[in-house]
Amino acid sequence: MRLNPSDQIRRQLFRFILEGQFASDRPLPTIQDLADSYRVSTKTVQKAIHALCEEGVLEAKRGVGLFIKPLAHRHSNSRRIGFVHPNEPGYIRGLPYPGLVVRELRRRLRRADFSLVLCPFNTMDRMMIVETFCKLRLSGLVLFEIDNDALILEFRELRLPMVSVDYDAYRHGIPSVVFDNLYGAFQITRHLLELGHQRIVFLLPLLRNPLNNGQSLDAIEDERLKGYRLAMQNAGFAPDVRETQGTLFLVVSALYLTQRVRQGA
């Protein structure tokens, strides 16, 4: 989709602001200077500036000029948390997962006087992600099953508090709740032990290997199993691993994530 000139200028100015190319304590170039720089009319620049002011990015100070609006003031009145996911809208109602997690998150946010705004990513224009989320006026983001690193870096440009669920984004400086690794399975098992459970069974889903008609673990299940064994052995209990063709371990994972949300993780 081709953007009109004013939208192109708005988008480029917004990127420059996020990248810190304009000092926050000094006025931006004048509308005439910007028009000369972009070789467009002042009316086109004015339209772009007006849009940025409406989005809470810029503010005009009479007799002084245009300034970047302090980040702390942009969404200071917002009590909206965006829940970003890459699937169809109905997916998040699935039970036990992810429906239980979303339901508990919504309930806890409501108790704190926040609302959860569902943001199905597949319904949005990929070229306008940052602009789209700025218009939503959110105060934070939950990235749910967003496993695209380039996209995560783009979300970081929003400079909002955020947490990643079901994908390890720690390397991008984003707190993450993940159970598909050794540490996640260890935490899940330890949580059940802390609740007083002593006999915790690990239901091991085996995959059929078409090459030798045998059964094997995939890499994720192998990591989960290691985390489970480690937690049980540290607590002085014998691991109890049983083979299954199902995915019942996901139920435990969903319940654990729900508890983490309840605790404010």
mmCIF file of C-alpha atoms in Angstrom:
data_model
loop_
_atom_site.group_PDB
_atom_site.id
_atom_site.type_symbol
_atom_site.label_atom_id
_atom_site.label_comp_id
_atom_site.label_asym_id
_atom_site.label_seq_id
_atom_site.Cartn_x
_atom_site.Cartn_y
_atom_site.Cartn_z
ATOM 1 C CA MET A 1 0.000 0.000 0.000
ATOM 2 C CA ARG A 2 1.428 3.373 -1.064
ATOM 3 C CA LEU A 3 1.160 6.146 1.514
ATOM 4 C CA ASN A 4 0.246 9.690 0.558
ATOM 5 C CA PRO A 5 2.945 12.378 1.061
ATOM 6 C CA SER A 6 1.655 13.651 4.415
ATOM 7 C CA ASP A 7 1.502 10.110 5.850
ATOM 8 C CA GLN A 8 5.011 9.392 4.572
ATOM 9 C CA ILE A 9 6.330 12.521 6.293
ATOM 10 C CA ARG A 10 4.419 11.739 9.499
ATOM 11 C CA ARG A 11 5.861 8.256 9.558
ATOM 12 C CA GLN A 12 9.414 9.400 8.902
ATOM 13 C CA LEU A 13 9.230 12.144 11.529
ATOM 14 C CA PHE A 14 7.850 9.643 14.022
ATOM 15 C CA ARG A 15 10.757 7.288 13.325
ATOM 16 C CA PHE A 16 13.244 10.127 13.781
ATOM 17 C CA ILE A 17 11.627 10.963 17.129
ATOM 18 C CA LEU A 18 11.806 7.356 18.333
ATOM 19 C CA GLU A 19 15.422 7.084 17.247
ATOM 20 C CA GLY A 20 16.312 10.249 19.187
ATOM 21 C CA GLN A 21 17.299 12.335 16.174
ATOM 22 C CA PHE A 22 15.426 15.325 17.607
ATOM 23 C CA ALA A 23 16.339 16.745 21.013
ATOM 24 C CA SER A 24 13.405 16.676 23.413
ATOM 25 C CA ASP A 25 14.329 20.038 24.958
ATOM 26 C CA ARG A 26 14.633 21.931 21.686
ATOM 27 C CA PRO A 27 12.000 22.841 19.103
ATOM 28 C CA LEU A 28 11.721 20.805 15.927
ATOM 29 C CA PRO A 29 12.520 22.404 12.570
ATOM 30 C CA THR A 30 9.847 24.840 11.470
ATOM 31 C CA ILE A 31 7.102 23.768 9.112
ATOM 32 C CA GLN A 32 8.687 25.841 6.355
ATOM 33 C CA ASP A 33 12.087 24.196 6.936
ATOM 34 C CA LEU A 34 10.496 20.744 6.850
ATOM 35 C CA ALA A 35 8.595 21.615 3.679
ATOM 36 C CA ASP A 36 11.813 22.749 2.025
ATOM 37 C CA SER A 37 13.614 19.606 3.207
ATOM 38 C CA TYR A 38 10.944 17.245 1.877
ATOM 39 C CA ARG A 39 10.233 19.406 -1.162
ATOM 40 C CA VAL A 40 6.513 19.533 -0.489
ATOM 41 C CA SER A 41 4.024 22.256 0.365
ATOM 42 C CA THR A 42 3.670 23.612 3.894
ATOM 43 C CA LYS A 43 0.072 22.325 3.838
ATOM 44 C CA THR A 44 1.331 18.762 3.430
ATOM 45 C CA VAL A 45 3.735 19.168 6.371
ATOM 46 C CA GLN A 46 1.025 20.795 8.493
ATOM 47 C CA LYS A 47 -1.207 17.769 7.943
ATOM 48 C CA ALA A 48 1.582 15.423 9.096
ATOM 49 C CA ILE A 49 2.323 17.580 12.153
ATOM 50 C CA HIS A 50 -1.356 17.761 13.058
ATOM 51 C CA ALA A 51 -1.589 13.952 12.965
ATOM 52 C CA LEU A 52 1.428 13.613 15.295
ATOM 53 C CA CYS A 53 -0.108 16.114 17.704
ATOM 54 C CA GLU A 54 -3.388 14.172 17.661
ATOM 55 C CA GLU A 55 -1.458 10.981 18.479
ATOM 56 C CA GLY A 56 0.170 12.679 21.471
ATOM 57 C CA VAL A 57 3.682 12.597 20.010
ATOM 58 C CA LEU A 58 4.155 16.349 19.480
ATOM 59 C CA GLU A 59 2.854 19.449 21.183
ATOM 60 C CA ALA A 60 2.817 23.028 19.917
ATOM 61 C CA LYS A 61 3.921 25.804 22.271
ATOM 62 C CA ARG A 62 2.588 29.136 21.137
ATOM 63 C CA GLY A 63 5.328 31.521 20.136
ATOM 64 C CA VAL A 64 8.046 28.918 20.723
ATOM 65 C CA GLY A 65 7.553 26.028 18.288
ATOM 66 C CA LEU A 66 6.916 22.294 18.089
ATOM 67 C CA PHE A 67 8.271 20.015 20.812
ATOM 68 C CA ILE A 68 8.320 16.291 21.434
ATOM 69 C CA LYS A 69 5.754 15.504 24.081
ATOM 70 C CA PRO A 70 7.359 13.849 27.152
ATOM 71 C CA LEU A 71 6.801 10.100 27.032
ATOM 72 C CA ALA A 72 5.491 10.017 30.599
ATOM 73 C CA HIS A 73 2.660 12.359 29.609
ATOM 74 C CA ARG A 74 1.585 10.712 26.378
ATOM 75 C CA HIS A 75 -0.554 8.008 27.906
ATOM 76 C CA SER A 76 -0.585 9.088 31.548
ATOM 77 C CA ASN A 77 -4.380 8.704 31.747
ATOM 78 C CA SER A 78 -4.482 5.388 29.917
ATOM 79 C CA ARG A 79 -5.555 2.301 31.825
ATOM 80 C CA ARG A 80 -5.403 0.031 28.779
ATOM 81 C CA ILE A 81 -3.080 -2.952 28.333
ATOM 82 C CA GLY A 82 -2.709 -4.312 24.811
ATOM 83 C CA PHE A 83 -2.766 -8.098 24.353
ATOM 84 C CA VAL A 84 -0.947 -8.754 21.076
ATOM 85 C CA HIS A 85 -1.231 -12.186 19.495
ATOM 86 C CA PRO A 86 -0.597 -13.504 15.952
ATOM 87 C CA ASN A 87 -3.679 -15.711 15.606
ATOM 88 C CA GLU A 88 -7.341 -15.444 14.715
ATOM 89 C CA PRO A 89 -9.478 -13.604 17.328
ATOM 90 C CA GLY A 90 -11.197 -16.823 18.456
ATOM 91 C CA TYR A 91 -7.923 -18.572 19.255
ATOM 92 C CA ILE A 92 -7.468 -16.914 22.638
ATOM 93 C CA ARG A 93 -10.755 -18.398 23.890
ATOM 94 C CA GLY A 94 -9.404 -21.937 23.542
ATOM 95 C CA LEU A 95 -9.394 -24.094 26.679
ATOM 96 C CA PRO A 96 -7.459 -24.903 28.718
ATOM 97 C CA TYR A 97 -4.795 -22.858 26.957
ATOM 98 C CA PRO A 98 -4.682 -20.009 26.265
ATOM 99 C CA GLY A 99 -8.212 -19.275 27.479
ATOM 100 C CA LEU A 100 -7.402 -19.750 31.178
ATOM 101 C CA VAL A 101 -4.420 -17.409 30.991
ATOM 102 C CA VAL A 102 -6.295 -14.666 29.150
ATOM 103 C CA ARG A 103 -9.303 -14.951 31.459
ATOM 104 C CA GLU A 104 -7.197 -14.649 34.605
ATOM 105 C CA LEU A 105 -5.140 -11.804 33.175
ATOM 106 C CA ARG A 106 -8.290 -9.880 32.295
ATOM 107 C CA ARG A 107 -9.757 -10.490 35.753
ATOM 108 C CA ARG A 108 -6.640 -9.336 37.572
ATOM 109 C CA LEU A 109 -6.280 -6.239 35.418
ATOM 110 C CA ARG A 110 -9.924 -5.359 36.051
ATOM 111 C CA ARG A 111 -9.314 -5.546 39.805
ATOM 112 C CA ALA A 112 -6.482 -3.026 39.348
ATOM 113 C CA ASP A 113 -8.774 -0.785 37.269
ATOM 114 C CA PHE A 114 -7.101 -1.649 33.966
ATOM 115 C CA SER A 115 -8.713 -3.038 30.834
ATOM 116 C CA LEU A 116 -7.321 -5.617 28.417
ATOM 117 C CA VAL A 117 -7.413 -4.611 24.759
ATOM 118 C CA LEU A 118 -7.200 -7.564 22.370
ATOM 119 C CA CYS A 119 -4.898 -6.844 19.430
ATOM 120 C CA PRO A 120 -4.899 -9.690 16.867
ATOM 121 C CA PHE A 121 -1.802 -8.934 14.851
ATOM 122 C CA ASN A 122 -2.968 -10.699 11.686
ATOM 123 C CA THR A 123 -5.727 -8.101 11.213
ATOM 124 C CA MET A 124 -3.288 -5.159 11.155
ATOM 125 C CA ASP A 125 -1.263 -3.487 8.429
ATOM 126 C CA ARG A 126 2.305 -4.757 8.912
ATOM 127 C CA MET A 127 3.686 -1.507 7.497
ATOM 128 C CA MET A 128 1.849 0.625 10.048
ATOM 129 C CA ILE A 129 2.425 -1.290 13.289
ATOM 130 C CA VAL A 130 3.975 1.482 15.365
ATOM 131 C CA GLU A 131 1.497 4.068 14.169
ATOM 132 C CA THR A 132 -1.464 1.737 14.763
ATOM 133 C CA PHE A 133 -0.477 1.033 18.358
ATOM 134 C CA CYS A 134 0.193 4.693 19.091
ATOM 135 C CA LYS A 135 -3.402 5.442 18.113
ATOM 136 C CA LEU A 136 -4.648 2.810 20.582
ATOM 137 C CA ARG A 137 -3.189 4.883 23.453
ATOM 138 C CA LEU A 138 -2.049 1.902 25.501
ATOM 139 C CA SER A 139 -0.082 2.009 28.739
ATOM 140 C CA GLY A 140 1.548 -1.417 28.328
ATOM 141 C CA LEU A 141 1.754 -4.521 26.132
ATOM 142 C CA VAL A 142 1.544 -8.284 26.578
ATOM 143 C CA LEU A 143 3.241 -9.982 23.621
ATOM 144 C CA PHE A 144 1.597 -13.389 23.445
ATOM 145 C CA GLU A 145 3.291 -16.011 21.251
ATOM 146 C CA ILE A 146 5.028 -13.259 19.265
ATOM 147 C CA ASP A 147 8.198 -15.060 18.161
ATOM 148 C CA ASN A 148 9.424 -12.724 15.426
ATOM 149 C CA ASP A 149 12.512 -10.879 16.677
ATOM 150 C CA ALA A 150 12.254 -8.122 14.077
ATOM 151 C CA LEU A 151 8.650 -7.500 15.089
ATOM 152 C CA ILE A 152 9.556 -7.458 18.790
ATOM 153 C CA LEU A 153 12.206 -4.818 18.115
ATOM 154 C CA GLU A 154 9.572 -2.793 16.294
ATOM 155 C CA PHE A 155 7.268 -3.010 19.317
ATOM 156 C CA ARG A 156 10.132 -1.797 21.499
ATOM 157 C CA GLU A 157 10.063 1.447 19.548
ATOM 158 C CA LEU A 158 6.789 2.207 21.326
ATOM 159 C CA ARG A 159 8.766 2.519 24.585
ATOM 160 C CA LEU A 160 5.947 0.939 26.565
ATOM 161 C CA PRO A 161 6.304 -1.498 29.480
ATOM 162 C CA MET A 162 5.833 -4.983 28.067
ATOM 163 C CA VAL A 163 6.102 -8.673 28.875
ATOM 164 C CA SER A 164 6.471 -11.627 26.516
ATOM 165 C CA VAL A 165 4.434 -14.788 27.119
ATOM 166 C CA ASP A 166 5.384 -18.149 25.568
ATOM 167 C CA TYR A 167 8.489 -16.732 23.870
ATOM 168 C CA ASP A 168 11.839 -15.942 25.442
ATOM 169 C CA ALA A 169 12.508 -12.261 24.689
ATOM 170 C CA TYR A 170 14.950 -11.660 27.558
ATOM 171 C CA ARG A 171 17.744 -10.956 25.069
ATOM 172 C CA HIS A 172 15.723 -7.945 23.926
ATOM 173 C CA GLY A 173 15.376 -6.676 27.497
ATOM 174 C CA ILE A 174 11.760 -7.838 27.804
ATOM 175 C CA PRO A 175 10.621 -9.882 30.852
ATOM 176 C CA SER A 176 9.328 -13.256 29.663
ATOM 177 C CA VAL A 177 7.108 -16.053 30.959
ATOM 178 C CA VAL A 178 8.104 -19.226 29.125
ATOM 179 C CA PHE A 179 7.513 -22.894 29.826
ATOM 180 C CA ASP A 180 9.013 -24.427 26.662
ATOM 181 C CA ASN A 181 12.494 -24.779 28.125
ATOM 182 C CA LEU A 182 14.347 -26.337 31.040
ATOM 183 C CA TYR A 183 13.933 -23.350 33.344
ATOM 184 C CA GLY A 184 10.222 -22.999 32.609
ATOM 185 C CA ALA A 185 9.495 -26.652 33.359
ATOM 186 C CA PHE A 186 11.602 -26.405 36.517
ATOM 187 C CA GLN A 187 9.556 -23.403 37.689
ATOM 188 C CA ILE A 188 6.243 -25.105 36.897
ATOM 189 C CA THR A 189 7.214 -28.217 38.862
ATOM 190 C CA ARG A 190 8.577 -26.205 41.767
ATOM 191 C CA HIS A 191 5.356 -24.197 41.880
ATOM 192 C CA LEU A 192 3.324 -27.408 42.242
ATOM 193 C CA LEU A 193 5.685 -28.620 44.967
ATOM 194 C CA GLU A 194 5.261 -25.329 46.840
ATOM 195 C CA LEU A 195 1.501 -25.862 46.729
ATOM 196 C CA GLY A 196 2.026 -29.084 48.673
ATOM 197 C CA HIS A 197 1.860 -31.657 45.880
ATOM 198 C CA GLN A 198 4.353 -34.487 46.242
ATOM 199 C CA ARG A 199 3.381 -36.926 43.519
ATOM 200 C CA ILE A 200 3.694 -35.013 40.285
ATOM 201 C CA VAL A 201 3.478 -37.026 37.091
ATOM 202 C CA PHE A 202 5.148 -35.888 33.878
ATOM 203 C CA LEU A 203 3.026 -37.014 30.920
ATOM 204 C CA LEU A 204 5.493 -37.485 28.124
ATOM 205 C CA PRO A 205 4.105 -37.053 24.584
ATOM 206 C CA LEU A 206 6.126 -39.154 22.148
ATOM 207 C CA LEU A 207 6.400 -38.395 18.449
ATOM 208 C CA ARG A 208 6.283 -41.075 15.771
ATOM 209 C CA ASN A 209 9.507 -41.106 13.753
ATOM 210 C CA PRO A 210 8.634 -42.003 10.149
ATOM 211 C CA LEU A 211 12.219 -42.970 9.349
ATOM 212 C CA ASN A 212 12.447 -45.952 11.673
ATOM 213 C CA ASN A 213 8.805 -46.247 12.761
ATOM 214 C CA GLY A 214 9.993 -45.573 16.280
ATOM 215 C CA GLN A 215 9.092 -42.963 18.874
ATOM 216 C CA SER A 216 11.197 -40.051 20.053
ATOM 217 C CA LEU A 217 11.132 -36.770 21.951
ATOM 218 C CA ASP A 218 11.309 -33.436 20.239
ATOM 219 C CA ALA A 219 13.791 -30.862 21.548
ATOM 220 C CA ILE A 220 11.187 -28.927 23.540
ATOM 221 C CA GLU A 221 9.851 -31.964 25.377
ATOM 222 C CA ASP A 222 13.394 -33.051 26.163
ATOM 223 C CA GLU A 223 14.086 -29.666 27.795
ATOM 224 C CA ARG A 224 10.805 -29.832 29.742
ATOM 225 C CA LEU A 225 11.658 -33.288 31.007
ATOM 226 C CA LYS A 226 15.087 -32.166 32.222
ATOM 227 C CA GLY A 227 13.537 -29.242 34.117
ATOM 228 C CA TYR A 228 10.911 -31.491 35.701
ATOM 229 C CA ARG A 229 13.488 -34.088 36.805
ATOM 230 C CA LEU A 230 15.748 -31.434 38.286
ATOM 231 C CA ALA A 231 12.956 -29.867 40.361
ATOM 232 C CA MET A 232 11.745 -33.236 41.659
ATOM 233 C CA GLN A 233 15.245 -34.401 42.571
ATOM 234 C CA ASN A 234 16.054 -31.129 44.317
ATOM 235 C CA ALA A 235 12.920 -31.568 46.432
ATOM 236 C CA GLY A 236 13.865 -35.144 47.302
ATOM 237 C CA PHE A 237 11.078 -36.812 45.291
ATOM 238 C CA ALA A 238 11.377 -39.489 42.623
ATOM 239 C CA PRO A 239 10.347 -38.354 39.117
ATOM 240 C CA ASP A 240 7.346 -40.197 37.655
ATOM 241 C CA VAL A 241 7.429 -40.091 33.855
ATOM 242 C CA ARG A 242 4.676 -41.736 31.828
ATOM 243 C CA GLU A 243 4.397 -41.948 28.063
ATOM 244 C CA THR A 244 1.319 -40.575 26.333
ATOM 245 C CA GLN A 245 0.152 -39.589 22.877
ATOM 246 C CA GLY A 246 -1.630 -36.520 24.260
ATOM 247 C CA THR A 247 -0.523 -33.064 25.345
ATOM 248 C CA LEU A 248 -1.815 -33.009 28.913
ATOM 249 C CA PHE A 249 1.360 -31.334 30.167
ATOM 250 C CA LEU A 250 -0.043 -28.246 28.507
ATOM 251 C CA VAL A 251 -2.800 -28.186 31.135
ATOM 252 C CA VAL A 252 -0.226 -27.899 33.899
ATOM 253 C CA SER A 253 1.593 -25.228 31.923
ATOM 254 C CA ALA A 254 -1.593 -23.209 31.508
ATOM 255 C CA LEU A 255 -2.417 -23.451 35.200
ATOM 256 C CA TYR A 256 1.088 -22.350 36.110
ATOM 257 C CA LEU A 257 0.975 -19.367 33.785
ATOM 258 C CA THR A 258 -2.391 -18.412 35.241
ATOM 259 C CA GLN A 259 -0.900 -18.437 38.710
ATOM 260 C CA ARG A 260 2.016 -16.313 37.530
ATOM 261 C CA VAL A 261 -0.410 -13.735 36.179
ATOM 262 C CA ARG A 262 -2.339 -13.818 39.476
ATOM 263 C CA GLN A 263 0.899 -13.069 41.330
ATOM 264 C CA GLY A 264 1.601 -10.134 39.056
ATOM 265 C CA ALA A 265 4.493 -11.753 37.190
#
